[in-house]
PDB file of C-alpha atoms in Angstrom:
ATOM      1  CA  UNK A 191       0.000   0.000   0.000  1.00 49.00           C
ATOM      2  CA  UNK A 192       1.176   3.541  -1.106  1.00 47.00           C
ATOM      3  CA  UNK A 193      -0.534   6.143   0.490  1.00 54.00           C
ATOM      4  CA  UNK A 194      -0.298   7.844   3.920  1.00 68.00           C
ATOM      5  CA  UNK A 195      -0.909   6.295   7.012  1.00 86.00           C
ATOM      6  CA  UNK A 196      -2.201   8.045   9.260  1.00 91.00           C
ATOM      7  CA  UNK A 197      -5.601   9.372   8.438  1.00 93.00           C
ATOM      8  CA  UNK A 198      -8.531  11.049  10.499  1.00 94.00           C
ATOM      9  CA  UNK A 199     -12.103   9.777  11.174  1.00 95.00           C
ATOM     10  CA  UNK A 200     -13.652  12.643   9.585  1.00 92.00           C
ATOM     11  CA  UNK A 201     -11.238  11.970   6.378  1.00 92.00           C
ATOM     12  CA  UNK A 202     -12.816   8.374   5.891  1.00 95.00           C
ATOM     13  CA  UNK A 203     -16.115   9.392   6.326  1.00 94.00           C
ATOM     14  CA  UNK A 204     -18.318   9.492   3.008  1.00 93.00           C
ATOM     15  CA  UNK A 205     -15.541   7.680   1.275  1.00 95.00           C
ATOM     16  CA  UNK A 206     -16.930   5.505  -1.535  1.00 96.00           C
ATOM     17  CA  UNK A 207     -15.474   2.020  -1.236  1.00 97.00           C
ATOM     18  CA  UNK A 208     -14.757   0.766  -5.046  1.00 96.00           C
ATOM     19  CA  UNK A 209     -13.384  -2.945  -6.074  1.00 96.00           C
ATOM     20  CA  UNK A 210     -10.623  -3.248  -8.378  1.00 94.00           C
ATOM     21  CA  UNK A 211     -11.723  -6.049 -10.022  1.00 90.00           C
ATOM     22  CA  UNK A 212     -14.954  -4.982 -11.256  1.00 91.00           C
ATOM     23  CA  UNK A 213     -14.725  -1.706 -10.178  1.00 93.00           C
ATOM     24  CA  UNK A 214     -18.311  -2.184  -8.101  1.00 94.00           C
ATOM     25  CA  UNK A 215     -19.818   0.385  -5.192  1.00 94.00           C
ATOM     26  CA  UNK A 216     -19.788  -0.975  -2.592  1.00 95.00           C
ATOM     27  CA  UNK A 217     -21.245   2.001  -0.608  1.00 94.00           C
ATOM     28  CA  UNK A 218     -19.631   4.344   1.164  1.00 95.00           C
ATOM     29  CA  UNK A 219     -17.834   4.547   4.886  1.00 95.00           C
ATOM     30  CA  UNK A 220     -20.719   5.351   7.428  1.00 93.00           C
ATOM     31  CA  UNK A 221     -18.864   4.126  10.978  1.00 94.00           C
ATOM     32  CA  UNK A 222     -15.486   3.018  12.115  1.00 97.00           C
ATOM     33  CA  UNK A 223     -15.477   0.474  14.429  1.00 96.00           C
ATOM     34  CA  UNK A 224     -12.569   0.163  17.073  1.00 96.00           C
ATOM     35  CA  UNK A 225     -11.667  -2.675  19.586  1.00 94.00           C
ATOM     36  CA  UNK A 226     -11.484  -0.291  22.708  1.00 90.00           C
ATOM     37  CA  UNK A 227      -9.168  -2.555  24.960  1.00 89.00           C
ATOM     38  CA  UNK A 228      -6.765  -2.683  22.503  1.00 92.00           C
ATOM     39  CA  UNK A 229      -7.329   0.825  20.610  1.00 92.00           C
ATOM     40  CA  UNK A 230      -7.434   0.061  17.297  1.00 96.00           C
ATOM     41  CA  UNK A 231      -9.910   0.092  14.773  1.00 97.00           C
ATOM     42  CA  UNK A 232     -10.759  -2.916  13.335  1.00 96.00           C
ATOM     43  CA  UNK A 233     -13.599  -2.396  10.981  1.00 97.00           C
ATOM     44  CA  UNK A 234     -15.201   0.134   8.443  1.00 97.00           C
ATOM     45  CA  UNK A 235     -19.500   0.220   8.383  1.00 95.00           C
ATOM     46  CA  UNK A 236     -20.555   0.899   4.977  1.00 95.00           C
ATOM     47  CA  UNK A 237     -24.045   1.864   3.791  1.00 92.00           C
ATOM     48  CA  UNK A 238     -25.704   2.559   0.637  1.00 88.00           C
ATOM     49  CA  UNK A 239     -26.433   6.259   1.360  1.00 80.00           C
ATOM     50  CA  UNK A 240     -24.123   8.237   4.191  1.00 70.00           C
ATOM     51  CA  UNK A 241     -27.026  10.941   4.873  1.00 69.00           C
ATOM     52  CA  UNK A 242     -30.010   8.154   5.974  1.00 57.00           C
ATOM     53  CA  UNK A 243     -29.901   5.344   7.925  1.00 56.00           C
ATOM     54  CA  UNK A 244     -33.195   4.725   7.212  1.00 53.00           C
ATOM     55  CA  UNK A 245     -32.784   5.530   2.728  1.00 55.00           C
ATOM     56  CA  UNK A 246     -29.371   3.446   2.886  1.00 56.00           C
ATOM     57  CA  UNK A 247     -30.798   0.018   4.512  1.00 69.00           C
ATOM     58  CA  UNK A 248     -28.992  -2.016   6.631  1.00 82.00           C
ATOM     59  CA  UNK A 249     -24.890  -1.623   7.523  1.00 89.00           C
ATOM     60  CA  UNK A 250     -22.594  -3.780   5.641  1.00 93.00           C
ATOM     61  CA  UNK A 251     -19.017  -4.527   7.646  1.00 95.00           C
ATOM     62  CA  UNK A 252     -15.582  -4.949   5.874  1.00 96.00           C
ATOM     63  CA  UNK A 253     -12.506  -5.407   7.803  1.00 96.00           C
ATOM     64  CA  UNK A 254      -9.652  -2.649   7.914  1.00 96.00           C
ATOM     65  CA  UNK A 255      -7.307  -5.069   6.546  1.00 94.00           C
ATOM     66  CA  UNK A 256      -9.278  -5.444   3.374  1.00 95.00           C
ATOM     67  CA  UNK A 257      -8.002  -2.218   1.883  1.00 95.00           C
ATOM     68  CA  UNK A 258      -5.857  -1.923  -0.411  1.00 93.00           C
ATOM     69  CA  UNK A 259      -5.530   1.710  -1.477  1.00 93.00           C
ATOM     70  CA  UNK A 260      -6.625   5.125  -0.664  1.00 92.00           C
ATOM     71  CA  UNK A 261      -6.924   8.042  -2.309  1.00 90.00           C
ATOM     72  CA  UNK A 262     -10.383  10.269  -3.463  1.00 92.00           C
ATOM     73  CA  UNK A 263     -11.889   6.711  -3.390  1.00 95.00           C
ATOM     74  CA  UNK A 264     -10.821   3.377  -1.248  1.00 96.00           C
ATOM     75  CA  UNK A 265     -10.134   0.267  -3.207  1.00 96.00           C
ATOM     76  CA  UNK A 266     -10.541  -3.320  -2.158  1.00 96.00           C
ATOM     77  CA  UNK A 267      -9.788  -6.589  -4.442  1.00 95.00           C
ATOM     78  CA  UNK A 268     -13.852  -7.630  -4.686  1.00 94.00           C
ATOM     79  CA  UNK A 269     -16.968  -8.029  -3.250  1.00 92.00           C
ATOM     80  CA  UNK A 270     -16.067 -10.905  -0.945  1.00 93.00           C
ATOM     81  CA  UNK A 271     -14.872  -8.496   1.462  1.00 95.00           C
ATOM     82  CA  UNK A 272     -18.320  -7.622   2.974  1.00 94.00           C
ATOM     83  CA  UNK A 273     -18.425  -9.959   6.343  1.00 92.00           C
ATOM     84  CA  UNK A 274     -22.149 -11.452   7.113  1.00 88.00           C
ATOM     85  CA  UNK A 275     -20.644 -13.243  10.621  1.00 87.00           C
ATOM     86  CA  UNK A 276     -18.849 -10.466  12.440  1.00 87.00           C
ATOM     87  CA  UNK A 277     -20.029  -9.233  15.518  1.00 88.00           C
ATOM     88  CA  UNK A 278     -19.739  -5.697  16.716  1.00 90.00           C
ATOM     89  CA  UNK A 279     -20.776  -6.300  19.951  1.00 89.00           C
ATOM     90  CA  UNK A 280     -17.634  -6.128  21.220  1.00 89.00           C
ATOM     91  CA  UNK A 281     -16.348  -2.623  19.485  1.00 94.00           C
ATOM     92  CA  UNK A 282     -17.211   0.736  20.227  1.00 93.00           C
ATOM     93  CA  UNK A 283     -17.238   3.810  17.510  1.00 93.00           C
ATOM     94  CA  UNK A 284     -15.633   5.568  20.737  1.00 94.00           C
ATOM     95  CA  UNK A 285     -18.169   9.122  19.380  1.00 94.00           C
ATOM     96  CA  UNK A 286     -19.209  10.922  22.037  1.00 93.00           C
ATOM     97  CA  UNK A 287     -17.690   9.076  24.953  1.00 94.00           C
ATOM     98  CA  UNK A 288     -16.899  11.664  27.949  1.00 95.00           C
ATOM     99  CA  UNK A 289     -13.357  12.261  28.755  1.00 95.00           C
ATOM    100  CA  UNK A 290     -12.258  12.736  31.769  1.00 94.00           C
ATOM    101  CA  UNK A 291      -9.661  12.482  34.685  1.00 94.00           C
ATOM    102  CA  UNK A 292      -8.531  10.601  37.501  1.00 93.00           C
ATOM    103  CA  UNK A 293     -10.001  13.092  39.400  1.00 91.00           C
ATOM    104  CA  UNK A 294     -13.398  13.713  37.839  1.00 91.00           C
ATOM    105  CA  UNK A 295     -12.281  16.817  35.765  1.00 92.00           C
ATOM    106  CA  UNK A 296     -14.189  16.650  32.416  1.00 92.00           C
ATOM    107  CA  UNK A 297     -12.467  17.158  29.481  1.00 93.00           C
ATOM    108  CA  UNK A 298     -15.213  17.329  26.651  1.00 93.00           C
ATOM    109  CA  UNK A 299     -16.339  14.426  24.395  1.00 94.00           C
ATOM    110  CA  UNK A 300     -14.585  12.553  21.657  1.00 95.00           C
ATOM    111  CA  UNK A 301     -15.934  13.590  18.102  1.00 94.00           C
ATOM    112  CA  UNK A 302     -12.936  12.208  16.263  1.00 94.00           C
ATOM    113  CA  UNK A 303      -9.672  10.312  16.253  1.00 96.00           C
ATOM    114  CA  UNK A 304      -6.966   9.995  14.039  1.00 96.00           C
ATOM    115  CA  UNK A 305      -5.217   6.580  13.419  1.00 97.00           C
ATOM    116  CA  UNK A 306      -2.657   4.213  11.668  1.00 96.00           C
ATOM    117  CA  UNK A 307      -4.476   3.024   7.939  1.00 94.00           C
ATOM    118  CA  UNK A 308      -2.129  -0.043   7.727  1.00 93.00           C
ATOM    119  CA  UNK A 309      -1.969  -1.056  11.392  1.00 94.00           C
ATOM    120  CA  UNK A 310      -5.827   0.472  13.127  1.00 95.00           C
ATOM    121  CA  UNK A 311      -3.506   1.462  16.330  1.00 96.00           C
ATOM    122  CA  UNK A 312      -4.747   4.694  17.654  1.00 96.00           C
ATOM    123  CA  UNK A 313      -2.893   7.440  17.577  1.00 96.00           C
ATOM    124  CA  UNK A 314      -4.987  10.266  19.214  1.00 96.00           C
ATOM    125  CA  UNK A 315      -8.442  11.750  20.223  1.00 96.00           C
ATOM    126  CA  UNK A 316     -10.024  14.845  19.203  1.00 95.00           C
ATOM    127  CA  UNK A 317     -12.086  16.197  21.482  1.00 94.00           C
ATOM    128  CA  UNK A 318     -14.177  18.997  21.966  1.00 91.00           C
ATOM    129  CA  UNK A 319     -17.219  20.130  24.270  1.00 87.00           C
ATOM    130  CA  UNK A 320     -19.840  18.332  22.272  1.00 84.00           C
ATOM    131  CA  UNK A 321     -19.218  14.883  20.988  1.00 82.00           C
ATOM    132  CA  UNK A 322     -20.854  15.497  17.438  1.00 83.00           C
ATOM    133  CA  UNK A 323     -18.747  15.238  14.151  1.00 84.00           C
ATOM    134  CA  UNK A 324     -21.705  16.884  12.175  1.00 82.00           C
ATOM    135  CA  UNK A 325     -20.734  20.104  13.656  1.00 83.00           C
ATOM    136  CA  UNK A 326     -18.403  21.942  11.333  1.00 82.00           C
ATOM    137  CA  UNK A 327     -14.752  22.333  13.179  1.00 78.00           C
ATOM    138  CA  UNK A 328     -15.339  26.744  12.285  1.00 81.00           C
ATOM    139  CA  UNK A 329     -18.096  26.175  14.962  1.00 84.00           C
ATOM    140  CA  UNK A 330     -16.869  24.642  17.641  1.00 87.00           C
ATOM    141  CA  UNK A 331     -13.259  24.326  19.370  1.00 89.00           C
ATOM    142  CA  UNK A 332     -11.508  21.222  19.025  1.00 91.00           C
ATOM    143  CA  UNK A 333      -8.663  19.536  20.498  1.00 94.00           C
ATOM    144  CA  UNK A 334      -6.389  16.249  19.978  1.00 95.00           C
ATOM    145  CA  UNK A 335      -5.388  14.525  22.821  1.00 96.00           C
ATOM    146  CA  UNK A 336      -2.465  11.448  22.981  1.00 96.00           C
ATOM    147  CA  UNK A 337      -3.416   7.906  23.128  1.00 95.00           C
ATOM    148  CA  UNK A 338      -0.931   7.808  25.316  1.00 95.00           C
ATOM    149  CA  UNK A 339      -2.514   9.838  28.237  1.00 95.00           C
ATOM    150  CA  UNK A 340      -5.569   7.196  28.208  1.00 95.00           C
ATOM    151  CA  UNK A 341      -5.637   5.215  31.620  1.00 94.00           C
ATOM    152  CA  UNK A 342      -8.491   3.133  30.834  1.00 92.00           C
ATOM    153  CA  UNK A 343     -11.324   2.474  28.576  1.00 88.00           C
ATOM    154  CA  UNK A 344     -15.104   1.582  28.901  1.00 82.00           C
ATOM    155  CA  UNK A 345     -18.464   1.801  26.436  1.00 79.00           C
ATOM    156  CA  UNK A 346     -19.028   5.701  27.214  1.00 89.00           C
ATOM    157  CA  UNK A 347     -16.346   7.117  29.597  1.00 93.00           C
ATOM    158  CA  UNK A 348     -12.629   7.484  28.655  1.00 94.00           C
ATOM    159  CA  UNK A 349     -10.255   8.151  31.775  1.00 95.00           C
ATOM    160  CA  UNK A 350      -6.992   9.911  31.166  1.00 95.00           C
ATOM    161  CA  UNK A 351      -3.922  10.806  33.790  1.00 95.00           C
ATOM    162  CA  UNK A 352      -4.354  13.889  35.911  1.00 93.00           C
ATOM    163  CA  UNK A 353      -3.236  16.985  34.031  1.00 92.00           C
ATOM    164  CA  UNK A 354      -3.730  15.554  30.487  1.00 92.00           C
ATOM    165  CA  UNK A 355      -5.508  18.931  30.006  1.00 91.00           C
ATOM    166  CA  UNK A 356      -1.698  20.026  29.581  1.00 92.00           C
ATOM    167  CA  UNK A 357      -0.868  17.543  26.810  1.00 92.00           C
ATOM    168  CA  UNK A 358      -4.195  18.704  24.617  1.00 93.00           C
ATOM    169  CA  UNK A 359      -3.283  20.573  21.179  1.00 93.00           C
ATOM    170  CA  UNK A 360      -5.905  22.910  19.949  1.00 92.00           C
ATOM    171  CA  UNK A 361      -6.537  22.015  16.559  1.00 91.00           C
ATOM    172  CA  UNK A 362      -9.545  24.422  15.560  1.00 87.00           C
ATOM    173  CA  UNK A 363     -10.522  27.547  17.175  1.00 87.00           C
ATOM    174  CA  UNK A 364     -14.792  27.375  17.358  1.00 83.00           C
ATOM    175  CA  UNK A 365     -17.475  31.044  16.877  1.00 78.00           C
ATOM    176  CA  UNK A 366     -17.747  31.213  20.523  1.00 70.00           C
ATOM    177  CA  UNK A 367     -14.131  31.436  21.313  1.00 72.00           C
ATOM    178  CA  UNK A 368     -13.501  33.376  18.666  1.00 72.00           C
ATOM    179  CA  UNK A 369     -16.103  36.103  19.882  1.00 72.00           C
ATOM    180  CA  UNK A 370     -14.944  35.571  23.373  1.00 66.00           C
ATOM    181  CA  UNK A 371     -17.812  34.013  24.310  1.00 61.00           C
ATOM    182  CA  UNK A 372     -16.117  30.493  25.102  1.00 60.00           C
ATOM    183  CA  UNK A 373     -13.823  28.198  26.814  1.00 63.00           C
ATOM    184  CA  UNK A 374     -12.593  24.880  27.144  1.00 65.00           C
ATOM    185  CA  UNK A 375     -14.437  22.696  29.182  1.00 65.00           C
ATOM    186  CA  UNK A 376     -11.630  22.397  32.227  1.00 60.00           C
ATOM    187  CA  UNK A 377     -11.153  26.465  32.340  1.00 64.00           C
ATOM    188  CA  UNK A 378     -14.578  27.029  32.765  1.00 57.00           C
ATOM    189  CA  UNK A 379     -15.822  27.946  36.563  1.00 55.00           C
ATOM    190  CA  UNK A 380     -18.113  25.619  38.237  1.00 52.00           C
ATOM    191  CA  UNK A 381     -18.967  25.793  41.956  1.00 44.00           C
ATOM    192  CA  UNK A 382     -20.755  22.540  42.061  1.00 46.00           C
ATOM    193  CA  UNK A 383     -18.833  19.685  43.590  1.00 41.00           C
ATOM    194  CA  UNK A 384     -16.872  17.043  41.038  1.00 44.00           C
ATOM    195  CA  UNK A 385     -17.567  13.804  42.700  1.00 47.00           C
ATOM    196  CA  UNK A 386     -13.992  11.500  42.033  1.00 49.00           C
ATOM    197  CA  UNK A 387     -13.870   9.089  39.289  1.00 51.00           C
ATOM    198  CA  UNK A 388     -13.970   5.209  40.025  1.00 52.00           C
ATOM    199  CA  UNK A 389     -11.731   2.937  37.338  1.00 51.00           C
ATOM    200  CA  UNK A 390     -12.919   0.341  39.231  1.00 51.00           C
ATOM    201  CA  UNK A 391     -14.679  -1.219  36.592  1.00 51.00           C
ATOM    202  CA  UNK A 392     -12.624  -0.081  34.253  1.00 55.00           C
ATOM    203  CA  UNK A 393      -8.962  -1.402  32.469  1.00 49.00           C
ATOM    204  CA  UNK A 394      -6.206  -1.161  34.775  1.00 50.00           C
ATOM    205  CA  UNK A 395      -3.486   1.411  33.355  1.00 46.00           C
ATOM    206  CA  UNK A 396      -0.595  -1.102  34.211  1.00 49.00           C
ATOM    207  CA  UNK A 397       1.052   1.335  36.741  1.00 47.00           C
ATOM    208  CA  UNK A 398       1.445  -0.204  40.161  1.00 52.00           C
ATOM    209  CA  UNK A 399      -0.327   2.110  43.019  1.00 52.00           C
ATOM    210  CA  UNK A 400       0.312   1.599  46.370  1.00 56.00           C
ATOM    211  CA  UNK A 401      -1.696  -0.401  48.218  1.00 57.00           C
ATOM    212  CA  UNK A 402      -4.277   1.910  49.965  1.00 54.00           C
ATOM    213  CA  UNK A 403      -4.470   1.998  53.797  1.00 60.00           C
ATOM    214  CA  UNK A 404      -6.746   0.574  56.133  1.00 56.00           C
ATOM    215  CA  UNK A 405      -9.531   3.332  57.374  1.00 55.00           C
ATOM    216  CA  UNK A 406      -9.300   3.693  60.981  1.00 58.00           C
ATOM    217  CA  UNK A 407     -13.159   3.700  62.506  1.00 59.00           C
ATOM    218  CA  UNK A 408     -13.494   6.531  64.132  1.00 54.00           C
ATOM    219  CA  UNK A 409     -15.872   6.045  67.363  1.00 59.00           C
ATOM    220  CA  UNK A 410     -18.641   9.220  67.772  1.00 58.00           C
ATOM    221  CA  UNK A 411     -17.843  11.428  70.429  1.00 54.00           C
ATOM    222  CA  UNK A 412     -19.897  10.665  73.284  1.00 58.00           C
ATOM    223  CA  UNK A 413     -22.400  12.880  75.514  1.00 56.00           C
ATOM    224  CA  UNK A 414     -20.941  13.096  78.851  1.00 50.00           C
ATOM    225  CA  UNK A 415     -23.952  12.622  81.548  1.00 55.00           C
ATOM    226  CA  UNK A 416     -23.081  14.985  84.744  1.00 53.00           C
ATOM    227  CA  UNK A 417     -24.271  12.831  87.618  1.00 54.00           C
ATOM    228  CA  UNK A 418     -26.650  14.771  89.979  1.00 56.00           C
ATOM    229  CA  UNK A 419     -26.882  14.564  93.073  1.00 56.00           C
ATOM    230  CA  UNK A 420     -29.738  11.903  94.891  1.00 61.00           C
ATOM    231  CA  UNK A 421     -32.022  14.277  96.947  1.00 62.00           C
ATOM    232  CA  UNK A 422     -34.248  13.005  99.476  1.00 62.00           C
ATOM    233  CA  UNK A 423     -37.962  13.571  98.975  1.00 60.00           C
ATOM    234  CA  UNK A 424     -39.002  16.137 101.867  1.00 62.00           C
ATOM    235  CA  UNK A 425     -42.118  14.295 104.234  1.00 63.00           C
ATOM    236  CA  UNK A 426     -44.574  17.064 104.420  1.00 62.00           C
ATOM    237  CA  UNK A 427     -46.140  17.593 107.960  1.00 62.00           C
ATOM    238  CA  UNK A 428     -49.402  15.773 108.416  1.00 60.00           C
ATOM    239  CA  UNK A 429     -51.983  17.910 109.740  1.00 61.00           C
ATOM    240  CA  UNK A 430     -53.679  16.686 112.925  1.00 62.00           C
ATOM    241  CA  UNK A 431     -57.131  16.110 112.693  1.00 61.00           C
ATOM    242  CA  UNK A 432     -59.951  17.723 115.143  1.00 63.00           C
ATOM    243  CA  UNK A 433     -61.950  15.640 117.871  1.00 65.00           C
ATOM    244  CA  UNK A 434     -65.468  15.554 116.009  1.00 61.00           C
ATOM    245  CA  UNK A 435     -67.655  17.873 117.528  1.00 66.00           C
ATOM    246  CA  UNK A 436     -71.335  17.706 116.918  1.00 62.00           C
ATOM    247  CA  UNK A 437     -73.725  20.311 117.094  1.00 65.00           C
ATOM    248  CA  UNK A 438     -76.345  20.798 119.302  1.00 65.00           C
ATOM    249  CA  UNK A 439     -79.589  19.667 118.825  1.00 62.00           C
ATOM    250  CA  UNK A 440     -82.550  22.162 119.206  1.00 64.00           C
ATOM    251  CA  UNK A 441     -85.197  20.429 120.710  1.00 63.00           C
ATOM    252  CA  UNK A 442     -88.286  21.702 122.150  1.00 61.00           C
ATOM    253  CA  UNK A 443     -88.210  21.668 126.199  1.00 61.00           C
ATOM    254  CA  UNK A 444     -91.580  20.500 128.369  1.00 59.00           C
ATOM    255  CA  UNK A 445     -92.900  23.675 129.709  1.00 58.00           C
ATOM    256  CA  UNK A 446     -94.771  22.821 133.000  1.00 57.00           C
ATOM    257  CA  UNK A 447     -98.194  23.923 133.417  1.00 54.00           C
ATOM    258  CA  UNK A 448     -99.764  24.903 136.785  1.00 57.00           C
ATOM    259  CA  UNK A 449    -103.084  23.101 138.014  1.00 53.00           C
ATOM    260  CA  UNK A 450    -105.649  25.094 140.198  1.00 50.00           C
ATOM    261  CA  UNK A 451    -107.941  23.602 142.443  1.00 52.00           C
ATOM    262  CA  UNK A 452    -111.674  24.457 142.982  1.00 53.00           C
ATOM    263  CA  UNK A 453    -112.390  26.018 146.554  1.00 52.00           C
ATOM    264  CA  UNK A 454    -115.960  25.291 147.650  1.00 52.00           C
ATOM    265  CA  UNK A 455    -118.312  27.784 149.060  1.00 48.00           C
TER     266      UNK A 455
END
């Protein structure tokens, strides 16, 4: 193969995919498909029609390594290179996966990568604050990024090494920034709390850590209960209770009456 190597996504794009032999469409390059544990692309999507999904019918899969040259067009040696058994369950088209640190610092979204033709290996990211390659690169700032600063991979969220915001090359300049009206993701001010980024389910970066220590429990401080003093109850005096005294009665007394006797004359 004669042609350079290194190529962008955006440059294989729309490509019309042309057999030497008969010198048949195929269609045209609609996706790249890249193994993302071992960064590399592995496979080209082709459809019918770039600008429908729906117009252009189902996606038709060829394998990097079926090219033979590239130029305006790509050429392949025939139509056997279509593959109706390959699975792309495994692969990842890597658009629009977040970026970020160690430390939960985002970096923006892949909308691009550039990589080796001949071998698939990655060679960097380009990244911007929105993950969409539609938008043209006079809109939007844009910025390529090492494969080298990647720490780990998974389906949607790319970490890189702390300070990888240093390594980044600015590649366009977008309408906002050039009206002053925009920044890059990691200068921008935010108040809100970054919560830390776990790898944990992620690809191990192959740099030994030390092993973390052991979190000492820490017991809650404890109320302290002064201890009063016991007081007695106080016996109040019982009051002594009164003889009963009844009241008199007021009865009637017998009044004697005087009796007379009758003289006789």
């Amino acid at each position: 193969m004669s042609f350079e190597q290194s190529r962008l996504r955006s440059d294989m794009i729309g490509t019309q995919v042309i057999t030497r032999a008969t010198g048949r469409r195929l269609g045209v390059v609609s996706q790249l498909w890249v193994d993302i544990d071992r960064c590399e692309v592995v496979a080209l999507g082709l459809r019918d029609n770039i600008l429908s999904k729906v117009v252009s019918g189902p996606e038709q899969i060829m394998m990097l390594s079926s090219i033979r040259q590239i130029g305006d067009v790509i050429l392949v040696d025939d139509d056997t290179v279509i593959e109706d058994d390959i699975s792309l369950a495994t692969y990842s088209n890597l658009v629009k996966s977040e970026v970020i640190t160690e430390s939960g610092e985002g970096l923006g979204r892949v909308r691009g990568f550039k990589f080796d033709v001949v071998s698939g290996k990655l060679q960097s990211l380009v990244i911007a604050s929105m993950g969409l390659p539609q938008i043209p690169d006079q809109v939007i700032s844009s910025y390529e990024l090492p494969v080298e600063e990647i720490v780990s991979t998974g389906p949607d969220r790319i970490i890189v090494f702390e300070g990888s915001e240093e390594k980044l090359k600015q590649i366009s300049v977008g309408l906002l920034e050039r009206l002053g009206l925009g920044a890059a993701p990691w200068e921008r001010e935010d108040d809100g709390y970054i919560m830390p980024t776990s790898a944990s389910n992620q690809l191990p970066s192959g740099i030994k850590q030390p092993a973390p220590q052991a979190r000492r429990e820490v017991a809650p401080p404890q109320r302290l209960e002064l201890e009063q003093p016991t007081r007695q109850p106080i016996e109040q005096p019982v009051p002594e209770e009164e003889p009963y005294q009844a009241k008199p009665l007021n009865i009637p007394q017998k009044k004697k009456v005087m009796e007379y006797e009758e003289e006789d004359f």
